[in-house]
Each structure stands twice: as C-alpha cells, then as structure tokens.
XYZ file of C-alpha atoms in Angstrom:
343
model
C -0.354 0.012 -0.223
C 1.287 3.509 -1.130
C 2.312 5.835 1.530
C 0.848 8.886 1.186
C 2.747 11.690 3.130
C 2.588 15.315 3.112
C 5.475 17.254 2.005
C 7.305 18.794 4.623
C 6.838 22.208 5.090
C 10.312 25.051 5.711
C 10.442 25.802 9.147
C 9.403 29.292 10.495
C 13.184 30.092 11.412
C 14.489 29.131 7.499
C 11.591 31.260 6.106
C 13.081 33.816 8.042
C 16.597 33.536 7.156
C 15.840 33.265 3.483
C 13.732 36.444 3.602
C 16.308 38.635 5.390
C 19.067 37.761 3.211
C 17.144 38.406 0.009
C 16.492 41.555 1.700
C 19.652 42.284 2.110
C 20.442 41.551 -1.393
C 17.971 43.625 -2.930
C 19.358 46.693 -0.666
C 22.732 46.079 -1.435
C 21.881 45.897 -5.014
C 20.008 49.438 -4.814
C 23.148 51.194 -3.422
C 25.629 49.646 -6.338
C 23.302 50.811 -8.497
C 22.415 54.459 -6.771
C 26.064 54.764 -6.000
C 28.295 57.638 -7.565
C 31.032 56.360 -9.347
C 34.401 56.891 -7.825
C 35.794 60.137 -8.093
C 39.139 60.142 -10.450
C 42.394 61.379 -8.309
C 42.774 64.953 -8.947
C 45.945 66.310 -10.640
C 47.941 67.200 -7.355
C 46.680 64.232 -5.813
C 48.050 61.912 -8.800
C 51.496 64.284 -8.317
C 52.023 63.408 -4.497
C 51.712 60.091 -5.271
C 54.083 60.001 -8.075
C 56.409 61.958 -5.921
C 56.742 59.332 -3.346
C 56.776 56.845 -5.562
C 59.679 58.561 -7.310
C 61.578 59.085 -3.638
C 61.018 55.333 -3.329
C 62.889 54.564 -6.563
C 65.902 56.967 -5.743
C 66.176 55.061 -2.448
C 65.933 51.849 -4.552
C 68.551 54.054 -6.919
C 71.110 54.403 -4.582
C 71.116 50.764 -3.074
C 71.848 49.829 -6.434
C 74.722 51.858 -7.391
C 76.385 50.620 -3.691
C 75.921 46.704 -5.144
C 77.044 48.335 -8.700
C 79.967 49.916 -6.762
C 80.842 47.011 -4.561
C 80.935 44.316 -7.741
C 82.926 46.755 -9.571
C 85.168 46.706 -7.005
C 85.028 42.732 -6.595
C 85.738 42.132 -9.745
C 88.820 44.170 -9.502
C 89.953 42.337 -6.613
C 89.150 38.839 -8.163
C 91.072 39.922 -11.267
C 94.150 41.152 -9.284
C 94.451 37.706 -7.059
C 94.440 35.802 -10.400
C 96.754 37.679 -12.027
C 98.745 37.057 -9.311
C 97.786 33.385 -9.225
C 98.949 33.016 -12.681
C 102.932 34.967 -12.047
C 103.277 32.637 -8.908
C 102.262 29.475 -11.284
C 104.612 30.315 -13.113
C 107.354 31.070 -10.747
C 106.452 27.448 -9.032
C 106.477 26.176 -12.151
C 110.159 27.410 -12.769
C 111.420 26.326 -9.164
C 110.200 22.822 -9.580
C 112.222 22.901 -13.312
C 115.416 24.125 -11.351
C 114.793 21.198 -9.138
C 114.267 18.770 -11.857
C 117.183 20.073 -13.877
C 119.386 19.156 -10.870
C 118.219 15.820 -10.614
C 118.782 14.487 -13.995
C 121.989 16.314 -14.125
C 122.629 13.770 -11.167
C 120.833 11.304 -12.942
C 123.159 11.378 -15.698
C 126.238 10.670 -13.599
C 124.380 8.027 -11.793
C 124.562 9.987 -8.504
C 121.006 10.970 -7.466
C 120.679 10.828 -3.891
C 117.378 9.617 -2.189
C 116.936 13.039 -0.842
C 115.894 14.694 -4.275
C 114.202 11.035 -5.471
C 112.094 11.453 -2.316
C 111.482 15.137 -3.373
C 110.397 14.449 -7.052
C 108.184 11.579 -5.751
C 106.122 13.479 -2.855
C 104.855 16.349 -1.930
C 107.528 18.484 -0.625
C 105.306 19.991 2.515
C 106.417 16.398 3.970
C 109.941 16.596 2.766
C 111.583 18.915 5.036
C 109.559 17.131 7.867
C 112.305 14.300 7.543
C 114.991 15.073 9.487
C 117.315 11.927 8.441
C 116.482 12.804 4.626
C 117.226 16.686 5.377
C 120.580 16.041 6.656
C 121.516 14.584 3.074
C 120.220 17.808 1.243
C 122.610 20.570 -0.131
C 122.435 24.008 1.359
C 121.058 25.173 -1.918
C 118.790 22.373 -2.153
C 116.929 23.197 0.752
C 116.636 26.855 -0.128
C 114.828 25.532 -3.357
C 112.509 23.713 -1.240
C 111.623 25.899 1.270
C 111.238 28.165 -1.990
C 108.869 25.664 -3.096
C 106.821 25.085 -0.106
C 106.911 28.998 0.722
C 105.055 29.952 -3.050
C 102.770 26.969 -2.736
C 101.388 27.879 0.773
C 100.635 31.676 -1.032
C 99.326 29.827 -4.015
C 96.927 28.319 -2.036
C 95.765 31.383 0.325
C 95.186 32.907 -2.536
C 93.048 31.259 -4.632
C 91.020 30.301 -1.442
C 90.772 34.216 -1.270
C 89.428 34.626 -4.886
C 86.810 31.643 -4.329
C 85.435 33.460 -1.207
C 85.259 36.587 -3.516
C 83.524 35.087 -6.384
C 80.876 33.827 -4.136
C 80.757 37.372 -2.942
C 80.219 38.335 -6.128
C 77.508 36.070 -7.103
C 75.572 37.660 -4.115
C 76.391 40.996 -4.888
C 74.635 40.007 -8.572
C 71.596 38.769 -7.126
C 71.199 41.935 -5.064
C 71.761 44.269 -7.894
C 69.136 42.365 -10.310
C 66.533 42.912 -7.388
C 67.800 46.370 -6.685
C 67.480 46.932 -10.162
C 63.683 45.504 -10.487
C 62.317 47.648 -7.375
C 63.512 51.138 -9.416
C 62.100 49.661 -12.383
C 58.960 48.471 -10.654
C 58.657 52.037 -8.906
C 59.177 53.915 -11.966
C 56.943 51.736 -13.655
C 53.814 52.290 -11.368
C 54.584 56.212 -11.621
C 54.124 56.392 -15.072
C 50.844 54.089 -14.951
C 49.575 56.836 -12.468
C 51.144 59.422 -14.344
C 49.414 58.241 -17.799
C 45.902 58.482 -15.655
C 45.976 62.574 -16.361
C 45.031 64.310 -19.296
C 47.123 66.325 -21.818
C 46.281 69.468 -20.148
C 47.514 68.183 -17.018
C 50.343 66.973 -17.636
C 51.357 70.165 -19.143
C 50.096 71.855 -16.383
C 52.497 70.130 -13.862
C 55.236 70.596 -16.679
C 54.598 73.944 -16.584
C 55.175 74.145 -12.379
C 57.874 72.486 -12.788
C 59.577 74.829 -15.224
C 58.292 78.124 -13.162
C 59.890 76.316 -9.817
C 63.322 75.833 -11.697
C 63.498 79.383 -13.015
C 62.592 80.833 -9.775
C 65.372 78.530 -8.107
C 67.501 80.016 -11.006
C 66.893 83.575 -10.450
C 67.643 83.448 -6.427
C 71.099 81.515 -7.341
C 73.755 84.604 -6.474
C 76.577 83.576 -8.671
C 78.460 86.342 -8.074
C 79.013 85.147 -4.439
C 80.747 82.256 -4.283
C 84.085 83.978 -3.229
C 84.012 82.206 0.147
C 83.812 78.777 -1.871
C 87.168 77.047 -1.589
C 88.812 76.123 -4.885
C 87.976 72.769 -5.362
C 84.724 73.058 -4.323
C 83.887 75.659 -6.313
C 85.354 74.356 -9.340
C 82.873 70.881 -8.846
C 79.878 73.555 -8.533
C 81.270 74.631 -11.973
C 81.268 71.760 -13.532
C 77.880 70.702 -12.380
C 76.804 73.540 -14.323
C 78.014 72.556 -16.974
C 75.423 70.038 -16.860
C 71.904 71.979 -16.530
C 69.738 70.208 -18.005
C 70.630 66.811 -18.753
C 68.374 64.009 -18.277
C 67.976 62.158 -15.160
C 68.327 58.647 -14.908
C 68.949 55.839 -12.123
C 72.716 54.512 -12.043
C 73.908 57.316 -14.038
C 77.014 59.014 -13.907
C 77.078 61.299 -16.813
C 77.973 62.810 -19.471
C 74.744 62.271 -21.125
C 72.743 61.878 -17.913
C 72.889 61.349 -13.763
C 71.459 60.381 -10.806
C 72.019 62.398 -7.849
C 75.001 60.885 -6.532
C 76.481 60.675 -10.195
C 75.949 64.160 -10.589
C 78.038 64.993 -7.734
C 80.323 62.442 -7.696
C 81.636 63.378 -11.496
C 81.720 67.569 -10.556
C 83.871 66.607 -7.690
C 86.422 64.011 -10.189
C 86.445 67.252 -12.478
C 87.705 69.003 -9.684
C 90.505 66.862 -9.072
C 88.373 64.501 -5.982
C 87.224 61.653 -5.980
C 84.613 60.791 -3.260
C 82.820 57.973 -3.039
C 79.633 56.841 -5.400
C 76.758 56.884 -2.790
C 74.905 59.510 -1.485
C 74.993 57.609 2.404
C 78.349 57.130 1.522
C 79.416 61.027 0.070
C 77.321 62.299 3.880
C 79.876 60.178 5.735
C 83.128 61.918 3.417
C 83.504 65.032 4.577
C 82.916 67.624 7.423
C 79.554 67.845 8.626
C 77.702 71.172 8.708
C 74.484 72.934 9.568
C 72.679 74.849 7.193
C 74.064 78.040 8.242
C 77.724 77.319 7.368
C 76.790 76.033 3.686
C 79.229 77.566 0.981
C 78.874 76.747 -2.345
C 80.079 73.803 -3.697
C 79.827 72.170 -0.463
C 77.305 68.332 -0.389
C 74.070 68.986 0.715
C 72.381 65.862 1.952
C 68.448 64.867 2.096
C 66.052 62.944 3.627
C 66.454 60.720 6.996
C 68.224 57.515 5.287
C 70.302 60.048 3.474
C 69.548 58.977 -0.375
C 69.308 61.840 -1.612
C 72.759 64.363 -2.527
C 73.297 67.892 -4.287
C 75.552 71.122 -4.583
C 74.751 73.861 -2.507
C 74.614 76.801 -5.214
C 74.071 79.893 -2.413
C 71.239 81.941 -1.171
C 69.012 78.862 -0.409
C 69.183 77.236 -3.624
C 71.115 73.697 -4.238
C 71.963 72.188 -7.929
C 71.059 68.618 -8.559
C 69.447 65.681 -10.625
C 66.249 65.707 -8.703
C 64.085 62.159 -9.949
C 62.828 60.093 -13.265
C 61.391 62.356 -15.437
C 63.280 65.924 -14.517
C 66.802 67.070 -15.387
C 69.520 68.578 -13.724
C 68.186 71.708 -12.382
C 68.573 74.414 -9.526
C 66.021 74.015 -6.732
C 65.372 75.283 -3.603
C 67.121 73.688 -0.564
C 63.459 73.825 1.811
C 62.023 71.567 -1.009
C 63.176 68.542 0.304
C 64.367 67.947 4.313
C 67.611 69.065 4.754
C 70.161 66.620 6.828
C 73.333 68.638 6.695
C 76.290 69.697 4.948
C 79.280 68.146 3.769
C 82.369 70.106 3.067
C 84.930 67.684 1.225
C-alpha cells in the first residue's frame, strides 16, 4: 500500500533567514546602482603619489648604486688575485723545473740521492719534516725546497681568497638584480599614474616645475662665491655645465645622471675622488649646518641620506632630482635637509 505523507514544510526560522537575506541583497543591489562612481584623483593627488614613488625609486637607486660599486670593486680584486696566482704558478713551475734539472744532472752521472728522489716523487711539504732526509740535502737544495713550499702556501691562500670573493660577487650580482627590479617597478607604477592624467593636466604639471626651476635659478647668487674653496668651486662649476641633462638612475654622466652620479662626477672634474653613493658621500667630509654652507658643499637630504646635491648659494642647490626631470636648481627647503658636507 502506497504511503501518502504530506511534504515537509520549511520551518518558520528558515523562512525568516531566507527572507532577510533576500532583502539585504536587494538593498545592496540598490545601493550599488545608486552609488556615484569613484572620483578620479585630482592632478595634485596624482602628483603627490608620483612624487612618493619617485622618492622610493631613488632610495632603491642608491642601494642599486652601492651594489654596483661593490660588484665593480670585487671584479677588480678578483682580477688582481687571478693575475697574481698566474704569475705565482709560473714562478713555482720555474722552481720545480730547476729542481728537475738538478735531478736530471745527478741521474746522468749516476749520483742522484734519495732525498732528491723523494722530493720529485712526493709532496715537498713532507720532505723537510724528515730530519734524516734533510741532512742529506745541500744548503742550495734546502733553500730551493723552502721557496717551493712558500710559493705553494701563497698560491693556496690566494686561490682560497679568490674563491670567497667569487661567492661574494655572485651574491652581489643577485642583489643588484633585485634592486634594479625595485627601481623599475616604482618607475613603472609612477608612469601608470601619470598616464591617468589628461594632456592638459600633464602640461600644467610641467609648467609648474619649469616655473619653480626658473625661480630657483633666479635666486642663485653667482657673484657671491668668493667664500667657496677652489675645489668646491670647480665642482660647482662642473655641475653647472650639466644643467638640463636628464636624470637616469644609475647614471654618472655625461649624457645623464642620478643625484650622487652628478656630485661624484662634478668633484672628479675638480680632481677629487669621492664615493659613489649619497650615503657614503654623507660621511666623507666635515658635517655642516645650513647656515655654514658655502657654494660647492654637498647637501644631504632625507633621514636615510638617499639624496644629495651641491649648494649653489642663497638657499639653492643644483642637483639631479628624480626620473622625468633634468639637472636643475631648486630651493634647499623643498626637501628635508639633514646636513651639509665639506669635502
């Protein structure tokens, strides 16, 4: 006999939950339909974000510069060690050849002694440890063996040093690649933001920067440079000759520069070699307050010391600011001043 059960009715609680959820969905849908589209960032908001990205890119650039400088230094050191090893191996071969010639002469006369046979057939480090054998050597042979031993130890040390430096070089190259990606990522992000601006907004930003640069140049008192030292003045004049050159991260001239690339190049023209990065330049000379600055002194900015320029007098600096700009004058107050450095 077939069963005739009534279908189970949904509980009152379940109906309430479903009804509430449906109402919420309708409300959310209605709010989404009536919500105003998100407003496009203003020109000034985009500029602020872009400036922040450029600052972060410059921080990464100085770390990139440091890794690149370390890489170049290691490559030179490794090359020097390898040259020394090659020359040392030639010297060792000559010493061994001379010992071999002596053995051959003794062999031809039938007088080769057991001590020389031992040297030619085993490690000379063990040779001199055998007192009974050493007694049979002539003074000249002992001296030759000591030279061989010393040269072998020297070559072993140099090869070990080269091996460690090669490991350090591999690590530095990896770091260099990471820093380069960081810089490129920040610059790409900044460019993406700039691309959201209209042509008119981009033109307005460019005009603002040009006005600020002209205003800074007008404030530079080129006649008031008598207090600058000869080298500082020469460095400043060298930097002036590069006004208008574009900023490119990692560049040291003369087609383009980054901030520390410009200052290190400028001082090199004055016959002074200073470190490559802004952080290293910050600790290279005597620290100065803002009131103590003279034309040509280095000016260090930001708490992590990632930006540097040259003092131009009357509260202005000449520097390579950031990507998208050129070497120009700017007010010292536009960036967080830390201290000056007199080379």
